[in-house]
Amino acid sequence: MAAAQKKTYIKKVTLSIEPSNEVAWDTNVTLRCQAVLSKQEVVQFTIYKSEDVVCTQTMSSSNDLLCPLTNLKVDNSGRYSCEVKFEDKEETSSNHELTVTEAPAPVLHINPIEATEGDEITLTCVAPEQASQLYFYRDSENIKTMKTNSTQAVWKRHVTISGTHTFHCSYGIHTVQTYYISPNSNTVSVSVKELAITPVLEITGPQKIYEGDQLSLTCSINTSLPSTSDAYLYLMEGTEHLSEGFPKVNHSLLVLDKGPADFTCELVVKRVEKRTSKNISVAELFSAPTLTLSPAEVFQEDDVTLTCRSDSYASERLNDSQLMYSLDPPQDFLYSKSNGVFYGKAPKSEINVSCVAKGKGVTKSSEISTLRPKVPVSIPEISVVGPAILGQPVKILCRSHTGSLPINYTLVKGYTPVRATTVRLASEEAVFTVESTSDLGSYKCEAKNSLKNPQLSERLIDAVTVPLSNLTMTVIPDLAEITEGGRLYLICSVEGTPPVTFKWYRSDDENPVYAVTSYSHNTQHYQIPVLSRKHSGRYRCEAANPANNIVYSDFVDIHVRMALWKKALIGGVCALGSVSALVVVLKLYFKSRRDTVDNEESSVDYTEMVNAQPADPSRERSFSKFKLIQNYLRSTMGQDRLSGLAVLSIQNEPARKFDIRQIVGEFAERKARPVPFL
């Protein structure tokens, strides 16, 4: 089988610039593209400048593509590459940078080169190749930049400054990588003659000018020119435009401000500006007024006087009666006592006001003053900061709810000042510390923020908190009488000032089993309404009040005993067992005796043996009690009552120690039923 035909592939593509990558302006270069393939084929060569096609040709890969570039310009500078395509394959060479240097300078033409101020001249800048922008310079200062897509630019302008001036130009070209600036063109000198016309300014007025004087101003030119729109006169004071016209401008004005006044007469002709200025001095007619307040410290509704006055005035131009004063804005609560003096009652809120002085058309104002009537201090309140604890220092607060700061507070004991302080900020408080609580009721507080009489508070009324002591816990009923089903009271009593918070604890629990706060009493109790064996344990009481001291009682051991009915039941069971055992013993005994009698043929009657008197008298009494209970009371009681009475009868000595009243009371509470009252 024949061998498979090998495919052609592109090994390498190279580009070279001959004779060099950097050449002078207006020279020739050749771009050479070479391709190396695995075997000779017909391929397409393409040379690019950036993304623009420069040369392209289809030919044998054994030949080089030669692309000549003649008369290079700056615009030919850029990045070049070569691409070779064969069938569906292509390969590109590396980039080569071509730089064109030593471009010639542009040429500048100016017409005319001699002119008069206001004349128009034409500047023409010609570049050796197409430029992106053209620049015009006067005396080395760039005065015009023109965008263009041609090789030259024409600019017309009016010359407005006399003298000899030099002009030149240059051009710039955008290349792909940079922006090229050409050398400067030739320099052209232009001679500009001054326009032979000058504005004239005349000022007429008093020899010494004061504020309020009338001035007459005249603006004209020193030579006659025909009335034309190309010439115009402007009259100004500083930067303020006063008047305009041609060929003469007249203006009259009242001088209002002291100091230097600058006036200018300006002529504009053929875009040329000619100016003449004059400076005059203006004396002060009267000084700016000042506004004073009397008294300096004023309270709401107090009498107040505002005085508006100028400290000095030119008596040769103005007398005192020609200078009038007023308030700005006018105040309704004030009336004028005389020129510049205003009297009335101080308002309740602050106001901003200034005074105005007027004379001979001149108006001057004072600086704005703020009238802040002070608020009289109110009657202070005196109180204790926190609880007043017996035996500890006490802090006393004095405070007035209204009153302008600063306020002077004085702590008074009886009629004697003890301590004083001044509150200057709203965040401050007047707090005094006294060491003893024994005489708190004799303290008062005095507040003052003016020369008027101070305000005095009521006497301090604040209860003294006595720290807690002597905490005891009482148990009801007695410890020996605490049984199941009963009710238990743990009563805590303490000495000290309420409110008191009581807490009861069991020794095996960190949390209290009960807590309560008493606001008027020093005794509280914790009740367990129905006791059980689980309530046994060690109990104690804790108490606390605002004095922040905590006191504890001693531990009390609570042992909940078995209920009496349980004891009676157990006793009855035990007694029944004993009787049963005794019966068995007696039966055995009598049987043995009977057998003995039969054997001995005794003549003793069995019945007499059984009914014989017992040797132990207590046993006889025991049997007698049971007989009494069973025979005479049996029909009126149940088994529980029978067992209880049996126990009480047998254990009569301990039973006599019970408190019958307490038992009856508890019975009445448990068995109480509402009975309708008829």
XYZ file of C-alpha atoms in Angstrom:
678
model
C 0.000 0.000 0.000
C 1.341 3.454 -0.965
C 2.583 5.738 1.863
C 0.189 8.536 2.976
C 0.950 11.935 1.482
C 2.415 14.370 3.997
C 0.598 17.697 4.587
C 2.351 21.039 4.024
C 2.729 23.330 7.023
C 4.212 26.817 7.636
C 7.457 26.678 9.541
C 8.341 30.369 9.914
C 7.383 33.914 8.776
C 9.792 36.866 9.133
C 9.629 40.590 8.320
C 12.555 42.963 7.872
C 12.833 46.723 7.159
C 15.651 47.753 4.779
C 17.872 49.633 5.167
C 16.911 50.340 8.847
C 14.040 50.564 11.296
C 14.808 54.280 11.855
C 15.187 56.506 8.814
C 15.164 60.198 8.027
C 12.175 62.055 6.635
C 11.650 61.786 2.793
C 13.803 58.629 2.394
C 12.855 55.210 0.869
C 12.606 51.833 2.618
C 11.667 48.266 1.598
C 9.583 45.897 3.687
C 10.701 42.264 3.070
C 8.463 39.333 4.078
C 9.874 35.760 3.925
C 8.027 32.465 4.456
C 9.492 29.011 5.156
C 7.157 26.043 4.444
C 7.668 22.304 4.759
C 7.591 22.231 0.965
C 7.214 24.822 -1.750
C 3.617 26.059 -2.227
C 1.713 29.055 -3.586
C 0.779 31.273 -0.579
C -0.749 34.714 0.114
C 1.571 37.365 1.603
C 0.051 40.437 3.441
C 1.976 43.268 5.147
C 0.070 45.325 7.792
C 0.675 48.669 9.491
C -1.182 48.063 12.731
C -4.499 46.812 11.270
C -4.197 48.581 7.864
C -3.083 46.577 4.801
C 0.052 48.040 3.169
C 0.926 45.326 0.580
C -0.582 41.945 -0.382
C 0.330 39.384 -3.089
C -0.161 35.644 -3.885
C 2.980 33.896 -5.083
C 5.353 31.004 -4.501
C 6.670 30.587 -0.995
C 10.198 30.369 -2.406
C 10.080 34.099 -3.223
C 10.133 37.079 -0.836
C 7.426 39.728 -0.848
C 9.076 43.126 -1.355
C 6.971 46.181 -0.445
C 8.720 49.525 -1.248
C 7.780 52.723 0.721
C 9.031 55.936 -0.919
C 9.472 59.482 0.402
C 8.630 58.548 3.964
C 6.755 61.023 6.143
C 6.148 61.092 9.867
C 2.769 59.537 9.185
C 4.591 56.381 7.915
C 5.949 55.738 11.403
C 4.284 52.776 13.072
C 4.255 49.063 13.825
C 4.462 46.635 10.848
C 3.896 42.865 10.576
C 3.608 40.202 7.824
C 0.980 37.441 7.541
C 1.221 34.280 5.349
C -1.844 32.174 4.501
C -1.899 28.722 2.900
C -5.169 26.850 2.523
C -6.624 26.898 6.082
C -3.304 27.702 7.717
C -1.845 31.118 8.576
C 1.188 32.455 10.398
C 2.194 36.023 11.417
C 5.653 37.465 11.933
C 6.716 39.469 14.942
C 6.093 43.260 14.947
C 8.708 45.737 13.700
C 8.704 49.450 14.603
C 9.451 51.970 11.824
C 10.410 55.459 12.973
C 10.712 58.471 10.666
C 12.880 61.265 12.075
C 14.230 64.715 11.132
C 10.958 66.070 9.717
C 11.385 69.639 8.398
C 9.904 72.631 10.223
C 6.791 74.408 8.916
C 6.919 77.851 7.249
C 5.099 80.918 8.656
C 3.844 83.833 6.535
C 2.335 87.077 8.036
C 0.670 89.902 6.143
C 1.149 92.750 6.908
C 4.210 92.928 9.132
C 3.585 96.611 9.987
C 0.246 97.633 11.547
C -1.505 99.985 13.921
C -3.333 98.979 17.119
C -6.666 97.502 16.101
C -5.542 96.443 12.595
C -6.026 92.870 11.408
C -3.138 90.658 10.329
C -3.192 87.214 8.629
C -0.942 84.356 9.798
C -0.448 81.321 7.505
C 1.431 78.238 8.745
C 2.421 75.684 6.078
C 3.519 72.156 7.129
C 5.519 69.780 4.896
C 2.861 67.059 5.319
C -0.695 66.635 6.572
C -0.848 67.652 10.224
C -3.269 66.934 13.053
C -2.916 70.330 14.760
C -1.159 73.635 14.108
C 0.123 75.933 16.881
C 0.666 79.721 16.691
C 2.972 81.555 19.123
C 3.450 85.246 19.953
C 6.590 86.169 21.868
C 7.030 82.413 22.679
C 3.510 82.205 24.176
C 0.991 79.879 22.593
C -1.958 82.055 21.575
C -3.839 79.742 19.193
C -4.237 76.006 18.498
C -6.079 74.913 15.347
C -7.156 71.382 14.397
C -6.689 70.572 10.733
C -6.510 67.705 8.231
C -4.415 69.592 5.713
C -0.889 70.859 5.398
C -1.627 74.492 6.301
C -3.768 76.740 8.529
C -4.735 80.410 8.189
C -5.548 82.583 11.239
C -6.653 86.191 11.236
C -6.433 88.349 14.336
C -6.442 92.000 15.483
C -3.277 93.375 17.051
C -4.163 95.329 20.195
C -0.807 95.846 21.860
C 1.679 98.312 20.429
C 5.355 97.449 19.967
C 7.340 94.809 18.092
C 6.179 91.225 18.469
C 7.623 87.935 17.145
C 5.496 85.079 15.825
C 6.250 81.430 14.897
C 4.293 78.172 14.468
C 4.668 74.385 14.678
C 2.581 71.324 13.894
C 1.751 68.006 15.513
C 0.966 64.568 14.024
C -0.758 61.642 15.767
C 1.000 58.363 15.063
C -0.123 54.968 16.324
C 2.304 54.900 19.230
C 2.995 58.587 19.953
C 2.311 62.218 19.138
C 4.986 63.925 17.053
C 5.748 67.668 17.511
C 7.651 69.334 14.704
C 10.459 71.846 15.098
C 9.472 75.522 15.241
C 8.958 77.434 12.052
C 10.782 80.549 11.008
C 10.232 83.641 13.202
C 8.407 86.673 11.780
C 8.470 90.109 13.490
C 5.446 92.389 13.375
C 5.663 96.094 14.277
C 2.484 97.555 15.850
C 2.103 101.332 16.224
C 0.061 102.820 19.067
C -3.356 104.210 18.211
C -3.176 108.005 18.619
C -6.272 108.449 20.781
C -6.570 108.767 24.577
C -9.665 108.899 26.867
C -10.019 111.885 29.234
C -11.607 111.707 32.738
C -12.734 114.821 34.623
C -14.113 114.873 38.222
C -15.868 117.967 39.608
C -16.731 118.405 43.301
C -15.724 120.043 46.621
C -12.084 120.598 47.374
C -12.336 118.146 50.270
C -14.779 115.370 49.565
C -16.862 113.855 52.348
C -19.314 111.021 52.364
C -22.595 112.337 51.026
C -21.003 114.897 48.655
C -22.173 115.146 45.042
C -19.599 114.499 42.272
C -19.835 115.120 38.507
C -17.851 112.806 36.188
C -17.079 113.340 32.487
C -15.498 110.725 30.177
C -14.368 111.851 26.671
C -11.502 111.525 24.126
C -8.685 113.933 23.350
C -9.332 114.044 19.632
C -12.380 114.119 17.471
C -13.422 110.933 15.714
C -16.466 110.379 13.571
C -19.264 108.605 15.429
C -18.794 104.942 14.650
C -19.816 101.646 16.200
C -16.128 100.741 16.379
C -15.541 103.306 19.165
C -17.288 103.468 22.544
C -16.694 105.007 25.998
C -17.363 103.372 29.372
C -17.343 105.044 32.822
C -16.767 102.822 35.865
C -16.191 103.036 39.628
C -13.899 100.189 40.481
C -15.546 97.240 38.740
C -19.032 98.780 38.847
C -20.358 100.060 35.534
C -21.692 103.642 35.854
C -22.457 104.847 32.319
C -21.455 104.543 28.626
C -21.726 106.374 25.300
C -19.783 108.233 22.631
C -18.150 110.736 22.099
C -18.690 111.908 25.725
C -20.212 110.402 28.867
C -21.476 112.473 31.834
C -22.477 111.061 35.197
C -23.392 112.439 38.622
C -23.201 110.448 41.852
C -23.408 110.718 45.635
C -20.300 109.481 47.422
C -21.415 107.066 50.127
C -18.288 105.363 51.431
C -15.174 106.792 52.986
C -11.677 105.999 51.769
C -10.220 106.002 48.250
C -12.574 105.945 45.281
C -11.283 104.691 41.902
C -12.908 105.956 38.681
C -12.000 104.775 35.154
C -12.768 106.146 31.684
C -12.303 103.396 29.081
C -12.265 103.692 25.284
C -12.797 100.655 23.088
C -12.003 101.155 19.397
C -11.056 98.498 16.849
C -10.874 95.990 19.696
C -8.249 98.187 21.341
C -8.859 99.259 24.934
C -7.529 102.580 26.225
C -8.022 103.561 29.879
C -7.588 106.602 32.080
C -8.096 106.270 35.848
C -8.267 108.681 38.768
C -8.263 108.112 42.512
C -9.875 110.469 45.034
C -9.958 110.462 48.844
C -13.295 110.520 50.650
C -13.418 111.654 54.280
C -15.832 110.133 56.793
C -19.001 112.150 57.401
C -19.861 110.236 60.592
C -18.683 107.018 62.176
C -20.648 103.784 62.149
C -22.980 103.756 65.164
C -22.660 101.451 68.137
C -25.548 99.909 70.065
C -25.232 99.632 73.847
C -27.500 97.897 76.345
C -28.223 99.167 79.850
C -28.086 97.493 82.262
C -25.546 95.032 80.894
C -27.346 92.177 82.666
C -31.080 92.294 82.125
C -33.823 89.884 83.107
C -37.196 89.246 81.529
C -39.663 92.113 82.120
C -36.894 94.298 83.575
C -36.480 97.895 82.416
C -33.978 98.070 79.569
C -32.476 100.942 77.583
C -30.852 100.645 74.132
C -28.648 103.542 73.036
C -27.576 104.073 69.412
C -24.782 106.592 68.894
C -22.029 107.576 66.422
C -18.833 108.460 68.215
C -17.721 111.120 65.713
C -19.011 113.210 62.787
C -17.801 116.041 60.538
C -19.261 119.099 62.270
C -18.449 121.353 59.318
C -20.827 119.340 57.137
C -23.290 117.914 59.634
C -24.863 118.895 62.967
C -26.239 116.603 65.649
C -29.883 117.219 64.689
C -29.225 116.070 61.096
C -28.065 112.640 62.263
C -31.061 110.367 62.912
C -31.030 106.990 64.615
C -33.365 104.006 64.389
C -33.449 100.279 65.199
C -33.362 97.555 62.581
C -35.730 95.802 62.738
C -38.051 98.060 64.756
C -39.010 96.648 68.168
C -42.592 97.009 69.397
C -41.677 96.704 73.069
C -39.395 99.787 72.895
C -40.276 103.408 72.451
C -37.977 106.362 71.742
C -37.194 108.637 74.678
C -34.926 110.820 72.527
C -32.922 110.598 69.299
C -31.007 107.319 69.569
C -32.342 106.288 73.010
C -34.964 103.493 73.223
C -36.645 102.382 76.450
C -38.967 99.536 77.431
C -39.438 96.187 79.181
C -37.120 93.333 78.250
C -38.894 90.616 76.231
C -39.141 86.970 77.269
C -37.170 85.706 74.264
C -33.908 86.836 72.727
C -33.808 89.182 69.742
C -31.181 90.226 67.183
C -31.119 93.952 66.505
C -28.825 96.614 65.077
C -29.059 100.387 64.984
C -28.988 102.605 61.907
C -27.625 106.154 61.589
C -28.688 108.388 58.644
C -27.419 111.791 57.582
C -27.174 113.665 54.248
C -28.116 110.560 52.305
C -25.515 108.376 54.008
C -26.720 105.330 55.956
C -24.545 103.306 58.309
C -25.450 100.353 60.523
C -23.944 98.985 63.686
C -22.989 95.377 64.156
C -25.876 93.066 65.014
C -26.326 92.690 68.761
C -28.230 89.911 70.497
C -30.424 90.882 73.430
C -30.704 87.817 75.628
C -32.884 88.568 78.640
C -31.946 86.253 81.470
C -34.564 84.051 83.068
C -34.947 84.584 86.833
C -34.134 81.515 88.857
C -37.124 79.548 90.119
C -37.597 78.331 93.687
C -35.185 75.435 94.003
C -36.085 71.925 95.049
C -34.013 70.125 97.642
C -33.804 66.340 97.718
C -31.544 63.478 98.747
C -29.567 61.684 96.073
C -30.376 58.033 96.664
C -31.409 56.744 100.121
C -30.306 58.574 103.257
C -28.736 55.765 105.237
C -28.301 56.122 108.960
C -24.648 56.531 109.900
C -23.447 57.215 106.347
C -22.699 60.472 104.433
C -25.670 61.858 102.494
C -25.680 63.691 99.152
C -28.166 66.561 98.849
C -29.253 67.857 95.430
C -30.353 71.469 94.871
C -32.022 72.221 91.540
C -34.056 75.038 90.007
C -36.044 73.983 86.964
C -35.779 77.409 85.296
C -33.181 80.142 85.386
C -30.329 81.402 83.246
C -26.879 80.094 84.004
C -24.716 80.577 85.969
C -26.727 79.865 89.112
C -25.209 80.068 92.588
C -26.535 77.426 94.977
C -26.009 77.601 98.751
C -26.837 74.850 101.262
C -28.305 76.427 104.409
C -28.621 74.682 107.777
C -31.119 76.539 109.866
C -30.086 80.100 109.061
C -26.381 79.420 108.515
C -24.856 78.877 105.037
C -22.914 75.617 105.039
C -21.601 75.153 101.500
C -21.939 76.897 98.124
C -21.315 76.026 94.485
C -21.897 77.577 91.056
C -23.523 75.707 88.156
C -22.311 77.092 84.811
C -23.299 74.325 82.418
C -26.623 72.599 81.830
C -24.952 69.244 82.436
C -23.748 70.261 85.913
C -25.663 69.763 89.191
C -25.370 71.297 92.623
C -24.711 68.343 94.933
C -23.620 68.791 98.563
C -22.382 66.057 100.911
C -23.189 66.077 104.618
C -21.725 63.604 107.060
C -24.686 63.111 109.407
C -28.310 62.142 108.898
C -29.444 63.203 112.348
C -30.476 66.735 111.317
C -31.445 66.419 107.641
C -34.724 68.187 108.260
C -32.936 71.442 109.098
C -31.417 71.903 105.594
C -32.680 74.305 102.931
C -31.315 75.305 99.510
C -30.804 78.848 98.214
C -30.548 79.672 94.460
C -29.452 82.975 92.936
C -28.538 84.191 89.442
C -29.013 87.954 89.753
C -28.581 90.838 92.134
C -32.164 90.390 93.225
C -33.292 88.486 96.274
C -32.359 84.796 96.160
C -34.953 82.007 96.078
C -35.135 79.644 99.061
C -36.420 76.074 98.968
C -38.611 74.295 101.501
C -36.943 72.284 104.244
C -35.540 68.920 103.263
C -38.054 66.162 103.872
C -36.526 62.786 103.378
C -36.826 59.747 105.638
C -33.617 58.247 106.921
C -33.156 54.613 106.020
C -32.071 52.536 109.026
C -29.932 49.514 108.049
C -31.442 46.141 108.895
C -30.485 44.171 112.021
C -31.676 41.446 114.366
C -33.357 39.224 111.817
C -35.200 36.355 113.492
C -37.301 33.523 112.128
C -40.188 32.102 114.168
C -41.697 28.677 113.392
C -45.386 27.934 113.982
C -46.309 25.386 115.203
C -43.568 24.262 117.614
C -40.910 22.114 116.063
C -42.144 19.090 118.031
C -45.650 19.505 116.667
C -44.860 19.642 112.961
C -46.616 16.670 111.347
C -47.752 15.604 107.936
C -50.893 17.277 106.648
C -50.434 20.236 108.957
C -49.670 23.862 108.087
C -46.274 25.512 108.636
C -45.534 29.230 109.081
C -41.972 30.606 108.877
C -42.279 34.165 110.218
C -39.337 36.570 109.630
C -39.002 39.780 111.643
C -36.256 42.390 111.337
C -35.368 45.804 112.688
C -34.801 48.624 110.147
C -36.581 50.835 107.615
C -38.912 49.348 104.989
C -39.301 48.518 102.212
C -37.758 45.180 103.136
C -37.318 42.269 100.763
C -37.555 38.891 102.508
C -36.310 35.630 101.021
C -36.565 32.107 102.445
C -33.945 29.465 101.590
C -33.490 25.762 102.134
C -29.929 24.741 102.821
C -29.818 22.428 99.816
C -31.100 25.012 97.263
C -29.300 28.106 95.908
C -32.542 29.779 94.831
C -35.041 31.089 97.381
C -38.155 29.009 97.918
C -40.146 32.223 98.385
C -39.563 35.993 98.220
C -41.733 38.996 99.035
C -41.211 42.756 99.529
C -42.916 44.539 102.394
C -43.328 48.295 101.901
C -44.790 49.139 105.316
C -44.038 46.281 107.741
C -40.918 44.614 109.042
C -42.513 41.172 109.340
C -43.506 38.694 106.639
C -44.200 34.985 106.615
C -43.790 32.031 104.294
C -46.583 29.450 104.512
C -46.596 25.772 103.587
C -50.340 24.945 103.674
C -50.060 21.138 103.565
C -46.909 19.581 104.976
C -45.350 16.382 103.760
C -42.170 14.556 104.612
C -40.425 16.219 101.621
C -40.657 19.619 103.343
C -38.177 18.522 105.991
C -34.881 20.398 105.895
C -32.872 23.359 107.194
C -34.501 26.762 106.597
C -33.316 30.316 107.061
C -34.475 33.824 106.168
C -32.690 36.685 104.334
C -33.690 40.385 104.429
C -32.486 43.494 102.514
C -33.567 47.145 102.277
C -32.350 50.297 100.405
C -29.459 50.587 102.864
C -27.901 47.800 100.756
C -27.051 45.610 103.752
C -28.236 42.006 103.818
C -28.907 40.160 107.058
C -29.548 36.463 107.654
C -31.348 34.506 110.332
C -30.052 31.323 111.911
C -30.855 27.997 110.307
C -33.841 26.127 111.737
C -34.169 22.359 111.322
C -37.670 21.422 110.257
C -38.569 17.725 110.735
C -42.035 16.738 109.513
C -43.285 13.879 111.698
C -45.760 11.164 110.839
C -49.460 12.046 111.106
C -51.342 10.936 114.240
C -53.795 8.800 112.313
C -50.887 6.876 110.820
C -49.470 6.341 114.268
C -52.861 5.184 115.537
C -53.217 2.824 112.609
C -49.779 1.372 113.229
C -50.564 1.128 116.992
C -53.868 -0.583 116.257
C -52.186 -3.055 113.927
C -49.538 -3.720 116.520
C -52.150 -4.063 119.293
C -54.212 -6.431 117.140
C -51.129 -8.512 116.534
C -50.385 -8.586 120.248
C -53.954 -9.625 121.123
C -53.847 -12.337 118.477
C -50.617 -13.638 119.886
C -52.028 -13.511 123.409
C -55.111 -15.482 122.345
C -52.937 -18.114 120.787
C -50.811 -18.279 123.898
C -53.868 -18.543 126.113
C -55.353 -21.267 123.963
C -52.177 -23.236 124.173
C -51.969 -22.611 127.840
C -55.544 -23.663 128.568
C -55.159 -26.703 126.420
C -52.079 -27.737 128.301
C -53.832 -27.076 131.605
C -56.823 -29.097 130.517
C -54.631 -31.968 129.631
C -52.963 -31.731 133.035
C -56.248 -31.608 134.879
C -57.586 -34.576 132.987
C -54.484 -36.546 133.815
C -54.654 -35.644 137.488
C -58.452 -35.920 137.484
C -58.602 -32.522 138.994
C -61.979 -31.259 140.188
C -61.225 -27.584 139.385
C -63.831 -26.012 137.099
C -62.410 -24.703 133.755
C -64.592 -21.684 133.828
C -63.177 -20.527 137.104
C -59.688 -20.847 135.713
C -60.528 -18.633 132.829
C -62.257 -15.992 134.946
C -59.626 -15.898 137.604
C -58.306 -12.452 138.577
C -55.123 -11.598 136.670
C -51.914 -11.140 138.587
C -51.083 -7.764 136.786
C -53.634 -4.975 137.611
C -52.592 -2.846 134.585
C -53.654 -5.593 132.252
C -57.040 -5.582 133.890
C -57.331 -1.862 133.291
C -56.309 -2.307 129.676
C -59.012 -4.805 129.101
C -61.414 -2.495 130.890
C -60.666 0.402 128.478
C -61.282 -1.721 125.458
C -64.462 -2.972 127.005
C -65.629 0.569 127.681
C -64.811 1.789 124.196
C -66.125 -1.233 122.364
C -69.312 -1.737 124.345
C -70.541 1.808 125.082
C -69.141 3.929 122.228
C -68.971 1.394 119.418
C -72.269 2.350 117.877
C -71.254 6.037 117.289
C -67.837 5.780 115.663
C -65.959 4.299 112.815
C -62.710 2.378 112.742
C -60.481 5.483 112.423
C -62.075 7.205 115.382
C -61.933 3.990 117.411
C -58.209 3.629 116.723
C -57.557 7.280 117.565
C -59.438 7.182 120.831
C -57.633 3.997 121.739
C -54.263 5.658 121.207
C -55.316 8.801 123.123
C -56.592 6.719 125.988
C -53.534 4.538 126.153
C -51.088 7.492 125.613
C -52.988 9.887 127.882
C -49.912 11.516 129.474
C -48.419 12.958 126.195
C -51.959 13.810 124.994
C -52.470 16.144 127.921
C -49.569 18.333 126.639
C -51.413 19.261 123.401
C -52.730 22.839 122.989
C -56.459 22.117 122.643
C -57.221 25.700 121.439
C -54.725 25.494 118.578
C -56.071 22.101 117.530
C -59.644 23.342 117.646
C -58.662 26.437 115.619
C -56.961 24.405 112.885
C -59.953 22.015 112.845
C -62.324 24.947 112.483
C -60.285 26.400 109.579
C -60.287 23.097 107.700
C -63.909 22.219 108.374
C -65.365 25.760 108.093
C -68.423 25.979 105.861
C -70.487 29.075 105.006
C -73.709 29.193 107.057
C -76.471 31.508 105.817
C -77.429 34.179 108.310
C -81.192 34.446 108.803
